[in-house]
Short mmCIF file of C-alpha atoms in Angstrom, two decimals:
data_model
loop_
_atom_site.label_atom_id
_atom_site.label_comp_id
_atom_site.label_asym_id
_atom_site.label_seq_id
_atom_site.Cartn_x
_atom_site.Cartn_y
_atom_site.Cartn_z
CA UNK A 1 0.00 0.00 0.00
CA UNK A 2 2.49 2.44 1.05
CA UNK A 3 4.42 1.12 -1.83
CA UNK A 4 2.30 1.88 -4.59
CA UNK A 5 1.50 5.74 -2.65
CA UNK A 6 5.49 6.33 -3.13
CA UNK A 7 5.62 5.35 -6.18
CA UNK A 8 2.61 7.29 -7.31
CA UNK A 9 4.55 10.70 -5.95
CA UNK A 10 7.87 9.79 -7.12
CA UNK A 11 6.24 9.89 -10.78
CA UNK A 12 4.52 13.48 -10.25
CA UNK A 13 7.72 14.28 -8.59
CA UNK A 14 9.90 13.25 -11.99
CA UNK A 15 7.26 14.65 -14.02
CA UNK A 16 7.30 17.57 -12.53
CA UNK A 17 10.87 17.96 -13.14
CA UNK A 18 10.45 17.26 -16.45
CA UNK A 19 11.73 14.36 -16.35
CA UNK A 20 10.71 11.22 -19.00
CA UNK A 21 7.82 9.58 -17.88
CA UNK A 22 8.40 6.12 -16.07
CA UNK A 23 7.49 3.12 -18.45
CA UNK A 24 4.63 2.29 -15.73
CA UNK A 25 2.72 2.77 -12.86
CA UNK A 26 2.28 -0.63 -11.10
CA UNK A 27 -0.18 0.03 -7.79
CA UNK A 28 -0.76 -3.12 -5.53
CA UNK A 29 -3.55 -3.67 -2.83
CA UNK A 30 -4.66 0.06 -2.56
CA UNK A 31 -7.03 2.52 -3.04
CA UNK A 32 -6.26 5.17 -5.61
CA UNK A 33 -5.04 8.52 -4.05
CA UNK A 34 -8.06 10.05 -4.51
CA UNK A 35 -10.01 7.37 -2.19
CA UNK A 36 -7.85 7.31 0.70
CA UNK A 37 -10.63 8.37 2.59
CA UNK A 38 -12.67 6.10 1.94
CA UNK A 39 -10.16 3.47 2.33
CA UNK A 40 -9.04 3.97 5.74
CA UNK A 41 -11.94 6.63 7.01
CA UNK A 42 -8.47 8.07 9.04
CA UNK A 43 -8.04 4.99 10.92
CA UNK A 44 -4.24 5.34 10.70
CA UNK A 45 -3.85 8.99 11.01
CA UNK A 46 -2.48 8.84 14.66
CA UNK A 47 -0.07 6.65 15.99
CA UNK A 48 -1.43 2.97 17.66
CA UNK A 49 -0.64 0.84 20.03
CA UNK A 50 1.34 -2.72 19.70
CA UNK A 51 -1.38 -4.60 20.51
CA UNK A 52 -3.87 -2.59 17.97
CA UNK A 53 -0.93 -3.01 15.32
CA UNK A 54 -0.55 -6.76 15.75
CA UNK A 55 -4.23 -7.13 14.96
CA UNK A 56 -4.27 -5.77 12.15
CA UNK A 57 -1.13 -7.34 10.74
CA UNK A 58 -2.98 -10.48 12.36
CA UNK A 59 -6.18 -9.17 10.14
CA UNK A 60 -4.07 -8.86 7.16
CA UNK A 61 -3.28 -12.52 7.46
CA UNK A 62 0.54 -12.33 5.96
CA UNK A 63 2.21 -12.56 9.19
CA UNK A 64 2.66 -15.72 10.64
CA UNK A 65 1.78 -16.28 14.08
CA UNK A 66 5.17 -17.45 14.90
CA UNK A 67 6.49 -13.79 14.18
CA UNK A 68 3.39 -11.80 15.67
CA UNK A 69 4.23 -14.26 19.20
CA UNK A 70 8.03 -13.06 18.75
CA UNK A 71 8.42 -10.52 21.25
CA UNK A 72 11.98 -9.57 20.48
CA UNK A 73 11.32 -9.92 16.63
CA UNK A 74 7.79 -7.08 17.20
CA UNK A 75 10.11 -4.74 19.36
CA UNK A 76 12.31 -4.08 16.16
CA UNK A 77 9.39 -4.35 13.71
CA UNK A 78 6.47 -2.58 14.87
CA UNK A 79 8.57 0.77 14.94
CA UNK A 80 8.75 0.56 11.74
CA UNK A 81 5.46 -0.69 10.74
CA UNK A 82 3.81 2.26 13.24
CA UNK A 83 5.60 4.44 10.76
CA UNK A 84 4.73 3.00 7.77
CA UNK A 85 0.78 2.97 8.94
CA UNK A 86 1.19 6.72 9.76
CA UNK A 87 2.51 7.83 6.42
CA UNK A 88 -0.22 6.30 4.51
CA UNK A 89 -3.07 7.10 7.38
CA UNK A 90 -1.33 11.04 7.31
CA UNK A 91 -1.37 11.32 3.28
CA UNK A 92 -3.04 13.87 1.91
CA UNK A 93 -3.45 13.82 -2.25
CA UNK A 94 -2.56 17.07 -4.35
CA UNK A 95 -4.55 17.44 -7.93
CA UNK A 96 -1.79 18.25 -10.16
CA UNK A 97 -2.25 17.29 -13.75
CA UNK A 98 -2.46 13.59 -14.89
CA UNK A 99 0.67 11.15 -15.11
CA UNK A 100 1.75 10.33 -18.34
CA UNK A 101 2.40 6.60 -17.83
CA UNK A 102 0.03 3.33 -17.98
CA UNK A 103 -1.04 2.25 -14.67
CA UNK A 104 -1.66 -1.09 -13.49
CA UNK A 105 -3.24 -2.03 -10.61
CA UNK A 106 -3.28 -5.25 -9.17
CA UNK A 107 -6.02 -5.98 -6.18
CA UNK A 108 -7.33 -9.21 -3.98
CA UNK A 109 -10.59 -10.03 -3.81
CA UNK A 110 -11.15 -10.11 -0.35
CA UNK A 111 -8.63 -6.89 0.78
CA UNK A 112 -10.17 -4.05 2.06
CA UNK A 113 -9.67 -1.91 -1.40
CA UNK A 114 -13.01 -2.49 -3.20
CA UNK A 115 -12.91 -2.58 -6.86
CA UNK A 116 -14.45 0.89 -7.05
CA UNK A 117 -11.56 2.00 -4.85
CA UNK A 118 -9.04 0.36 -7.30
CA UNK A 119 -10.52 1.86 -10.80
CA UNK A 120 -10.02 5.56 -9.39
CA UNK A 121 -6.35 5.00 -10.27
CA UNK A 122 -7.67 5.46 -13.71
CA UNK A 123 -8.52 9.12 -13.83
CA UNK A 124 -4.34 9.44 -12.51
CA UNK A 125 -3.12 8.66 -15.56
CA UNK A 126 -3.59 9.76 -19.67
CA UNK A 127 -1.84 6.61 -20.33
CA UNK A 128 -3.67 3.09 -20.48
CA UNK A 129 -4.61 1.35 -17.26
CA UNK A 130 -5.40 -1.98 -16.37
CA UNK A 131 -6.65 -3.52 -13.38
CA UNK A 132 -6.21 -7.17 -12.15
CA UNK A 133 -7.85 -8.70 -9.33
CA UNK A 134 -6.74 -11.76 -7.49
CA UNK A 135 -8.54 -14.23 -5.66
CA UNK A 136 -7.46 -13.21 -1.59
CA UNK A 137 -6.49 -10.99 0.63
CA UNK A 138 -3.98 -7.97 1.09
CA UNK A 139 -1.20 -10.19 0.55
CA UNK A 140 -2.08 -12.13 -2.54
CA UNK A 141 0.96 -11.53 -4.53
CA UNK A 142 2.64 -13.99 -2.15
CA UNK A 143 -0.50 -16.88 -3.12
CA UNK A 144 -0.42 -16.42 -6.63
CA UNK A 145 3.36 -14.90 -7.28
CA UNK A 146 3.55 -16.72 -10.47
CA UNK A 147 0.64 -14.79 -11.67
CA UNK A 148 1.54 -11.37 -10.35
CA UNK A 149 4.54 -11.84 -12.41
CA UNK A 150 3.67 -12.69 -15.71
CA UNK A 151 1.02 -9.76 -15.15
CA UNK A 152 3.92 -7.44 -14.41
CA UNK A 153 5.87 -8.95 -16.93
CA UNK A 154 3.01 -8.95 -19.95
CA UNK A 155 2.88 -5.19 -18.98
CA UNK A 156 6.71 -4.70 -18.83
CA UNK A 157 7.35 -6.67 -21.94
CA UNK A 158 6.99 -3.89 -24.88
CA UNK A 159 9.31 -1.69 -23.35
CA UNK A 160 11.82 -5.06 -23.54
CA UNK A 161 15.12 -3.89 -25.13
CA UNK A 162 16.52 -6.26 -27.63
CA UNK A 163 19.36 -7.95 -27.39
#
């Protein structure tokens, strides 16, 4: 999620600096910038407490329990992940004018990011968009990583250089 938020400003940042545009946008498990709101409804805005972030990881189902049960493993993560929750709870989106890149968006089934949610990355964008959606949850690339990949690859491969 946060992922796919940097990536998203790095690509107004570059553009904005007239940079070339990247070959793609690829968005995973998130709500377009636009829908944050609706997304989160500011859950994540202030900081929580180990116990309420353990949940959700536990909610998000791609922690094991062996980790989550780790005390001395948490202590070193859950900084991290607090942080991580706050930048994407604390973002705010700017209108500035569209990217000039395909997106691709890749979404589970069953993760919080509806399908509505997931299209708004269209209206980022003049370039094409696509949208896949896997069967699962938040962390479906990790079920069906063969298929993530030859969806980022299929998108990747006309910008292939030849050998």
């Amino acid at each position: 999620s946060l992922g796919a938020l940097l990536a998203f400003e790095l690509a107004h940042e570059l553009q904005a600096l007239g940079c070339p545009p990247p070959v793609a946008l690829f968005a995973c498990g998130t709500a377009a910038p636009t829908r944050r709101e609706d997304y989160d409804g500011g859950k994540w805005r202030e900081p929580k407490s180990d116990e309420v972030l353990i949940d959700e990881l536990r909610t998000l189902q791609g922690t094991p329990e062996e980790v989550l049960a780790n005390q001395e493993l948490m202590s070193l993560t859950l900084p991290v992940l607090r942080a991580d929750f706050l930048l994407c709870g604390r973002y705010v989106y700017r209108q500035r004018p569209p990217l000039r890149c395909p997106v691709h968006v890749l979404g589970g089934e069953d993760d919080k990011a509806s399908e509505e949610q997931l299209l708004a990355w269209r209206q980022e964008s003049v370039g094409d968009f696509s949208l896949e959606i896997f069967p699962g949850g938040h962390f479906f690339i990790h079920e069906h990583e063969a298929r993530v990949l030859g969806v980022l690859s299929a998108a990747l491969e006309p910008h292939r250089l030849s050998a």
